[in-house]
Amino acid sequence: MSRLSRARAILFAALFLIDIASPASAGRPNVLLLYADDWRHDTLGCAGDPLVLTPTLDRLAAEGVRFTDARVTTSICGVSRASLLTGQWMSRHGCTAFGPFRTPWGQTLPGVLREAGYHVGHVGKWHNGRFPARHYDFGRTYKNRHYLRLADGETIHVTDRNENDAIDFLNTRPADKPFFLTIAFFAPHAEDGHTDQYLYQPETAHLYERQAVPVSPIATPGAFENLPPFLQSERNYGRLRWHWRFDTPEKYQRYAKAYLRLVTGVDAACGRILKRLDELGLADDTLVIFTTDNGYFLGERELADKWYPYEQSIRVPLIVRDPRATRRGVTVDEFVLNVDLAPTILSAAGLDVPAGMQGRSFETLYLDRQAADPWDRAPWRTEFFYEHGTIRDRWSIPSSQAVVRKDAKYIEWPEFEYAELYDLTADPLEQRNLVDAAGHADLREELRLRLERLRQGAR
């Protein structure tokens, strides 16, 4: 063999080895996104909840990093999911409720990953118009019911269906491609039209039977009366659903326990999915993220559900287990937003982040390395813009906008020309509106102007 032929053979062999290298060895981790619905930031054992059983997610936090102050930019299912997929605020992606977003698919998180060679899947809840099956390699969607009827006439709990479909994806994925899978659990979202609201799996029925779920100190008539007058209307969806679920002590215990049973059911499903990941030898090559689409009122202010820019509604859990990280079991208390997830995942995959994405990769908050991008080296955010559109009419769910800082929050309700200002250091439960209080005029004006700038910047 000539020297030139030998060199060509060596080069061909090297290229062949590169081609069959594992996705992780090529710097392209798999991504598994465990995405629950209506799950509060503090409903985790590792977050200090003394009652809830979440051993899988507690273990995931011990093996990774837990973000203690993760937030959403809009607290409602459809908009929050659009923000996750696009890395954009509602003002830019254009989804104001449950419809499609206007961001081109090629500039979304799954779109960029698939174009780069990822095997992309979605199972469970899809809340952005018609599911775009042509853009996914694997897609099974369903929502709004805790029990689903299968083709053979049998029924299955939605969490079990989520688990089965996720494992099917893992078992059938092409082994020579990295994957991105979103498991969009419907639980612990209530089945709003059902008398029982939270229909848990039979195997969780015994949980929490002999225990009392703690009641929030602001689940009181006084806290309700501290709300803006228009939120005290019985036409308000949050108030209406409070009557469905929590308006007596007995009802509160019944439904709060049912909610926790759904939570524990999702945790168990996550455990079995992660076990399958281990059995397939993929755990060390997979970035695992657990988070949710919004927070939840469990009777605080005599409200239920989400939507409004108060802490229980806009804070969410976020746990990241990254195979590149050297630190385990740590917490980070910076403001990390749902719009940051897409840039973070794309950065982990070594891919360019589309210019239209407004979020920011938070890798540098937990990885022991210096950021290469000057933007990533900039100081982390100390405030963010929250927005929510009107749903149905201003009495049902009014629009709201807010600027949120660690120590203060300023809220505007445009349809009622009403504002709120809270000192979150002295009043973390947001019970004393200081917007007209003496001595706070300068802060009110500062935040009012800052809100306007952030509103313009979100477009």
Coordinates of C-alpha atoms in Angstrom, one line a residue:
M1 CA 0.0 0.0 0.0
S2 CA 1.4 3.4 -0.9
R3 CA 2.0 6.1 1.7
L4 CA -0.9 8.1 0.2
S5 CA -3.3 5.2 0.3
R6 CA -2.3 4.4 3.9
A7 CA -3.0 8.0 4.9
R8 CA -6.3 7.9 3.2
A9 CA -7.2 4.6 5.0
I10 CA -6.3 6.1 8.4
L11 CA -8.3 9.2 7.6
F12 CA -11.3 7.1 6.6
A13 CA -11.1 5.0 9.7
A14 CA -10.9 8.1 11.9
L15 CA -13.9 9.6 10.2
F16 CA -15.8 6.3 10.6
L17 CA -15.0 6.2 14.3
I18 CA -16.2 9.8 14.7
D19 CA -19.4 8.9 12.9
I20 CA -20.2 6.0 15.3
A21 CA -19.1 7.8 18.4
S22 CA -21.7 8.1 21.1
P23 CA -23.6 11.4 21.1
A24 CA -22.1 12.2 24.5
S25 CA -18.6 11.7 23.3
A26 CA -19.3 14.2 20.5
G27 CA -20.5 16.7 23.1
R28 CA -24.2 16.2 22.4
P29 CA -26.0 15.1 25.5
N30 CA -29.4 13.5 25.5
V31 CA -32.1 15.8 27.1
L32 CA -34.9 14.5 29.2
L33 CA -37.4 17.1 30.3
L34 CA -39.8 16.1 33.1
Y35 CA -42.5 18.7 32.9
A36 CA -45.4 18.7 35.3
D37 CA -48.5 20.9 35.5
D38 CA -49.7 23.2 38.3
W39 CA -46.9 22.1 40.7
R40 CA -45.9 24.5 43.4
H41 CA -42.3 25.4 44.0
D42 CA -42.4 24.2 47.6
T43 CA -44.2 20.9 47.0
L44 CA -41.1 18.8 47.3
G45 CA -39.5 17.0 50.2
C46 CA -36.2 18.6 49.3
A47 CA -37.8 22.0 49.3
G48 CA -38.8 21.6 52.9
D49 CA -42.4 20.3 52.6
P50 CA -42.8 18.1 55.7
L51 CA -45.6 16.0 54.3
V52 CA -45.3 15.3 50.6
L53 CA -43.5 12.2 49.4
T54 CA -41.2 12.9 46.4
P55 CA -38.3 10.5 46.8
T56 CA -37.4 10.4 43.2
L57 CA -37.2 14.2 42.8
D58 CA -35.4 14.5 46.1
R59 CA -32.8 12.1 44.9
L60 CA -32.5 14.0 41.6
A61 CA -31.9 17.2 43.5
A62 CA -29.2 15.4 45.6
E63 CA -27.5 14.3 42.4
G64 CA -27.8 17.7 40.7
V65 CA -28.7 21.3 41.4
R66 CA -32.0 22.7 42.7
F67 CA -32.9 26.3 41.8
T68 CA -34.8 27.7 44.7
D69 CA -36.1 30.9 43.0
A70 CA -37.2 29.7 39.6
R71 CA -40.0 31.7 38.0
V72 CA -42.3 31.8 35.0
T73 CA -42.9 34.9 33.0
T74 CA -46.6 34.1 32.6
S75 CA -48.4 31.8 35.0
I76 CA -50.8 29.8 32.7
C77 CA -50.4 26.5 30.9
G78 CA -50.5 27.4 27.3
V79 CA -48.4 30.6 27.5
S80 CA -45.8 29.2 29.8
R81 CA -45.3 26.2 27.4
A82 CA -44.9 28.5 24.5
S83 CA -42.3 30.4 26.4
L84 CA -40.5 27.2 27.2
L85 CA -40.4 26.2 23.5
T86 CA -39.5 29.6 22.1
G87 CA -37.3 31.1 24.9
Q88 CA -39.5 34.2 24.5
W89 CA -41.9 36.3 26.6
M90 CA -45.6 36.2 25.6
S91 CA -45.2 39.7 24.1
R92 CA -42.9 38.3 21.5
H93 CA -44.1 34.7 20.8
G94 CA -47.7 35.9 20.6
C95 CA -49.6 33.1 22.4
T96 CA -51.8 34.7 25.0
A97 CA -53.8 31.7 26.1
F98 CA -53.8 28.2 24.6
G99 CA -53.3 28.7 20.9
P100 CA -50.3 28.5 18.6
F101 CA -47.3 30.8 18.9
R102 CA -46.0 32.9 16.0
T103 CA -42.3 32.1 16.4
P104 CA -41.1 30.2 13.3
W105 CA -40.6 26.5 14.2
G106 CA -37.0 26.5 13.1
Q107 CA -36.2 29.0 15.8
T108 CA -37.8 26.9 18.6
L109 CA -36.0 24.6 21.0
P110 CA -37.2 21.3 19.4
G111 CA -36.8 22.8 16.0
V112 CA -33.2 23.7 16.4
L113 CA -32.4 20.4 18.1
R114 CA -34.1 18.3 15.4
E115 CA -32.3 20.2 12.6
A116 CA -29.0 19.5 14.4
G117 CA -29.7 15.7 14.3
Y118 CA -31.6 15.1 17.5
H119 CA -34.4 12.5 17.7
V120 CA -37.2 14.7 19.2
G121 CA -40.2 13.5 21.1
H122 CA -43.1 14.8 23.1
V123 CA -45.6 12.8 25.2
G124 CA -48.5 14.1 27.2
K125 CA -50.1 17.5 27.4
W126 CA -49.8 19.9 24.4
H127 CA -51.6 23.2 24.9
N128 CA -50.5 25.3 21.9
G129 CA -53.1 24.6 19.3
R130 CA -52.9 21.5 17.1
F131 CA -49.9 19.3 17.8
P132 CA -47.3 19.9 15.0
A133 CA -46.6 16.1 14.4
R134 CA -44.6 16.8 11.3
H135 CA -41.9 18.5 13.4
Y136 CA -41.5 15.6 15.9
D137 CA -40.1 12.1 15.4
F138 CA -42.3 10.8 18.2
G139 CA -45.5 12.4 19.5
R140 CA -48.4 11.3 21.6
T141 CA -50.6 14.0 23.1
Y142 CA -53.6 14.0 25.5
K143 CA -54.8 16.3 28.3
N144 CA -57.7 17.4 30.5
R145 CA -58.6 14.0 31.9
H146 CA -57.0 11.9 34.6
Y147 CA -58.4 8.7 33.2
L148 CA -58.1 8.0 29.4
R149 CA -59.8 5.3 27.4
L150 CA -57.5 3.1 25.3
A151 CA -58.3 1.6 21.9
D152 CA -59.2 -1.7 23.4
G153 CA -61.8 -0.1 25.7
E154 CA -59.7 -0.2 28.8
T155 CA -58.9 2.9 30.9
I156 CA -55.5 4.1 32.1
H157 CA -54.5 6.9 34.4
V158 CA -52.9 9.7 32.5
T159 CA -49.7 9.5 34.6
D160 CA -49.3 5.8 33.8
R161 CA -49.9 6.7 30.1
N162 CA -47.2 9.4 30.4
E163 CA -44.8 6.8 31.8
N164 CA -45.6 4.1 29.3
D165 CA -45.1 6.5 26.3
A166 CA -41.9 7.8 27.7
I167 CA -40.4 4.4 28.1
D168 CA -41.6 3.4 24.6
F169 CA -39.7 6.4 23.3
L170 CA -36.6 5.4 25.1
N171 CA -36.9 1.8 23.9
T172 CA -37.4 2.6 20.3
R173 CA -35.2 5.6 19.8
P174 CA -32.3 5.3 17.2
A175 CA -29.2 4.5 19.2
D176 CA -26.9 6.5 16.9
K177 CA -28.6 9.8 17.6
P178 CA -29.0 12.0 20.7
F179 CA -32.5 12.5 21.8
F180 CA -34.7 15.3 23.3
L181 CA -37.8 14.1 25.0
T182 CA -40.4 16.2 26.8
I183 CA -42.7 14.3 29.2
A184 CA -45.6 16.7 29.8
F185 CA -47.5 15.3 32.7
F186 CA -51.1 16.4 33.1
A187 CA -51.0 15.8 36.9
P188 CA -51.3 17.3 39.3
H189 CA -53.6 19.6 37.3
A190 CA -57.2 19.3 38.4
E191 CA -59.8 17.8 36.2
D192 CA -61.8 21.0 36.4
G193 CA -65.2 19.6 35.2
H194 CA -65.1 16.6 37.5
T195 CA -66.8 16.6 41.0
D196 CA -63.7 15.0 42.5
Q197 CA -61.2 17.4 40.8
Y198 CA -58.1 15.4 41.5
L199 CA -58.5 11.8 40.4
Y200 CA -55.4 10.0 41.7
Q201 CA -54.2 6.5 41.0
P202 CA -55.6 3.7 43.3
E203 CA -52.1 2.8 44.6
T204 CA -51.8 6.2 46.1
A205 CA -55.2 6.2 47.9
H206 CA -53.7 5.3 51.3
L207 CA -51.2 8.1 51.3
Y208 CA -51.7 11.0 53.7
E209 CA -54.9 9.4 55.2
R210 CA -53.9 9.9 58.8
Q211 CA -52.2 13.2 58.3
A212 CA -53.4 16.8 58.1
V213 CA -52.2 19.0 55.3
P214 CA -51.0 22.3 56.8
V215 CA -53.0 25.4 56.0
S216 CA -51.3 28.5 54.8
P217 CA -51.4 31.5 57.2
I218 CA -52.9 33.6 54.4
A219 CA -55.7 31.1 53.6
T220 CA -58.0 33.5 55.4
P221 CA -60.9 35.9 54.9
G222 CA -58.5 38.7 55.9
A223 CA -56.0 37.8 53.1
F224 CA -58.9 37.7 50.7
E225 CA -59.9 41.1 51.7
N226 CA -56.4 42.4 51.1
L227 CA -56.7 41.5 47.4
P228 CA -57.5 44.2 44.8
P229 CA -61.3 44.7 44.9
F230 CA -61.9 43.2 41.4
L231 CA -60.2 40.0 42.5
Q232 CA -62.7 39.7 45.3
S233 CA -65.5 39.3 42.8
E234 CA -67.3 36.0 42.8
R235 CA -66.9 36.1 39.0
N236 CA -63.1 35.8 39.5
Y237 CA -61.9 32.3 38.3
G238 CA -59.5 32.0 41.2
R239 CA -62.4 32.6 43.6
L240 CA -64.8 30.3 41.7
R241 CA -62.4 27.4 41.8
W242 CA -61.6 28.0 45.5
H243 CA -65.3 27.3 46.1
W244 CA -64.9 24.1 44.1
R245 CA -62.0 22.8 46.2
F246 CA -61.1 24.6 49.4
D247 CA -63.9 26.7 50.9
T248 CA -64.4 24.5 54.0
P249 CA -61.8 22.9 56.2
E250 CA -63.1 19.4 55.3
K251 CA -63.0 20.1 51.6
Y252 CA -59.5 21.6 51.8
Q253 CA -58.2 18.4 53.5
R254 CA -59.9 16.2 51.0
Y255 CA -58.7 18.0 47.9
A256 CA -55.2 19.0 49.2
K257 CA -54.5 15.3 50.0
A258 CA -55.8 14.3 46.5
Y259 CA -53.5 16.9 45.0
L260 CA -50.5 15.5 46.9
R261 CA -51.4 11.9 45.8
L262 CA -51.2 13.1 42.2
V263 CA -47.8 14.7 42.9
T264 CA -46.5 11.4 44.5
G265 CA -47.8 9.5 41.5
V266 CA -45.8 11.7 39.1
D267 CA -42.8 11.3 41.3
A268 CA -43.1 7.5 41.1
A269 CA -43.5 7.6 37.3
C270 CA -40.3 9.8 37.1
G271 CA -38.5 7.2 39.1
R272 CA -39.4 4.4 36.7
I273 CA -38.5 6.5 33.7
L274 CA -35.1 7.3 35.2
K275 CA -34.6 3.6 36.1
R276 CA -35.2 2.7 32.4
L277 CA -32.6 5.4 31.5
D278 CA -30.1 3.7 33.8
E279 CA -30.9 0.2 32.4
L280 CA -30.2 1.5 28.9
G281 CA -26.9 2.9 30.0
L282 CA -27.9 6.5 29.2
A283 CA -27.9 8.2 32.5
D284 CA -24.3 9.5 32.3
D285 CA -25.0 10.9 28.8
T286 CA -28.3 12.6 29.6
L287 CA -29.2 16.1 30.9
V288 CA -32.3 15.6 33.1
I289 CA -34.5 18.6 34.0
F290 CA -37.6 18.7 36.2
T291 CA -39.8 21.7 36.3
T292 CA -43.4 22.8 35.8
D293 CA -45.5 25.3 33.8
N294 CA -46.6 27.4 36.7
G295 CA -47.2 27.6 40.4
Y296 CA -50.5 27.1 42.2
F297 CA -52.7 28.6 44.9
L298 CA -53.7 25.9 47.4
G299 CA -56.2 28.2 49.2
E300 CA -53.9 31.1 49.8
R301 CA -55.9 34.4 49.7
E302 CA -59.0 32.1 49.4
L303 CA -58.0 31.5 45.8
A304 CA -57.3 28.4 43.7
D305 CA -55.2 27.8 40.5
K306 CA -52.7 30.4 39.2
W307 CA -52.6 33.4 36.8
Y308 CA -51.9 36.3 39.2
P309 CA -48.4 37.7 39.9
Y310 CA -48.2 36.6 43.5
E311 CA -45.5 34.3 44.8
Q312 CA -47.4 31.1 45.0
S313 CA -48.5 31.4 41.4
I314 CA -45.2 32.5 39.7
R315 CA -42.6 30.4 41.5
V316 CA -41.9 26.9 40.2
P317 CA -39.6 24.0 41.1
L318 CA -36.5 23.5 38.9
I319 CA -34.0 20.7 39.3
V320 CA -31.1 20.0 36.9
R321 CA -28.9 16.9 36.8
D322 CA -26.2 17.7 34.3
P323 CA -23.5 15.0 33.6
R324 CA -20.9 17.7 33.1
A325 CA -21.4 19.2 36.6
T326 CA -18.9 18.3 39.3
R327 CA -20.9 19.6 42.2
R328 CA -23.9 17.6 43.5
G329 CA -26.7 18.4 45.9
V330 CA -26.3 22.2 45.7
T331 CA -28.8 25.0 45.5
V332 CA -28.8 28.2 43.5
D333 CA -31.0 31.1 44.5
E334 CA -30.7 33.4 41.4
F335 CA -33.8 34.3 39.4
V336 CA -34.0 31.6 36.7
L337 CA -36.9 31.8 34.3
N338 CA -38.8 29.4 32.0
V339 CA -37.5 31.4 29.0
D340 CA -34.0 30.4 30.1
L341 CA -34.5 26.7 29.6
A342 CA -34.3 26.7 25.8
P343 CA -31.0 28.6 25.6
T344 CA -29.6 26.5 28.4
I345 CA -30.4 23.2 26.6
L346 CA -29.1 24.5 23.3
S347 CA -25.9 25.6 24.9
A348 CA -25.5 22.2 26.6
A349 CA -25.8 20.7 23.1
G350 CA -23.2 23.0 21.7
L351 CA -25.7 24.7 19.4
D352 CA -26.1 28.4 18.6
V353 CA -29.1 30.1 20.3
P354 CA -31.4 31.8 17.8
A355 CA -31.2 35.6 18.1
G356 CA -34.9 35.9 18.8
M357 CA -34.7 34.0 22.0
Q358 CA -34.9 36.3 25.0
G359 CA -33.9 33.9 27.7
R360 CA -30.3 33.3 28.9
S361 CA -28.4 30.1 29.4
F362 CA -27.9 29.5 33.2
E363 CA -25.2 26.9 32.8
T364 CA -22.6 29.2 34.4
L365 CA -24.6 29.4 37.6
Y366 CA -23.8 25.7 38.3
L367 CA -20.9 24.6 36.1
D368 CA -17.3 25.1 37.2
R369 CA -16.2 26.8 34.1
Q370 CA -15.8 30.3 32.7
A371 CA -18.4 31.4 30.1
A372 CA -17.0 32.0 26.7
D373 CA -19.8 34.3 25.5
P374 CA -19.5 37.9 26.9
W375 CA -23.3 37.9 27.4
D376 CA -23.0 34.9 29.7
R377 CA -20.3 36.6 31.7
A378 CA -22.5 39.6 32.4
P379 CA -24.0 39.9 35.9
W380 CA -27.0 37.8 36.4
R381 CA -30.5 39.4 36.4
T382 CA -31.8 41.0 39.6
E383 CA -35.3 41.5 38.3
F384 CA -37.7 40.3 35.6
F385 CA -40.9 41.2 33.8
Y386 CA -44.1 39.3 34.4
E387 CA -47.1 39.5 32.1
H388 CA -50.5 37.9 31.7
G389 CA -53.3 38.5 29.3
T390 CA -57.0 38.7 29.9
I391 CA -58.8 35.4 29.8
R392 CA -62.5 35.5 28.9
D393 CA -63.1 39.0 30.4
R394 CA -61.5 41.3 33.0
W395 CA -63.7 39.9 35.8
S396 CA -62.8 36.3 35.1
I397 CA -59.0 36.6 34.7
P398 CA -57.8 40.2 34.3
S399 CA -54.5 41.1 32.6
S400 CA -51.6 42.0 34.8
Q401 CA -48.0 43.1 34.5
A402 CA -45.3 43.3 37.1
V403 CA -41.6 43.9 37.8
V404 CA -40.3 41.4 40.3
R405 CA -37.2 41.8 42.4
K406 CA -35.9 39.8 45.4
D407 CA -36.9 42.6 47.8
A408 CA -39.8 44.3 46.0
K409 CA -42.6 43.8 43.6
Y410 CA -44.7 46.3 41.6
I411 CA -47.9 45.2 39.9
E412 CA -50.2 46.9 37.5
W413 CA -53.7 45.8 36.5
P414 CA -54.3 47.9 33.3
E415 CA -58.0 47.2 32.9
F416 CA -58.7 48.6 36.4
E417 CA -56.0 51.3 36.5
Y418 CA -54.9 49.7 39.8
A419 CA -51.4 49.1 41.2
E420 CA -49.7 47.3 44.0
L421 CA -46.3 47.6 45.7
Y422 CA -44.8 45.1 48.1
D423 CA -41.8 45.1 50.3
L424 CA -40.9 41.5 50.0
T425 CA -38.3 41.6 52.7
A426 CA -40.6 42.9 55.4
D427 CA -43.8 41.4 53.9
P428 CA -42.9 38.1 52.0
L429 CA -46.6 37.0 52.0
E430 CA -47.6 40.2 50.1
Q431 CA -50.3 41.4 52.5
R432 CA -49.6 45.1 52.7
N433 CA -50.0 47.2 49.6
L434 CA -47.6 50.1 49.9
V435 CA -48.5 51.8 46.6
D436 CA -50.0 54.8 48.4
A437 CA -48.1 54.5 51.6
A438 CA -46.0 57.4 52.9
G439 CA -42.3 57.0 52.3
H440 CA -42.6 54.7 49.3
A441 CA -43.3 57.2 46.5
D442 CA -39.7 57.1 45.2
L443 CA -39.6 53.3 45.0
R444 CA -43.1 53.2 43.4
E445 CA -42.0 55.7 40.7
E446 CA -38.7 53.8 40.1
L447 CA -40.5 50.5 39.6
R448 CA -43.2 52.0 37.5
L449 CA -40.6 53.4 35.1
R450 CA -38.7 50.2 35.2
L451 CA -41.9 48.2 34.4
E452 CA -42.4 50.3 31.3
R453 CA -38.9 49.7 30.1
L454 CA -39.1 45.9 30.7
R455 CA -42.5 45.9 28.9
Q456 CA -41.0 47.5 25.8
G457 CA -38.0 45.2 26.0
A458 CA -40.2 42.0 26.0
R459 CA -41.6 42.7 22.5

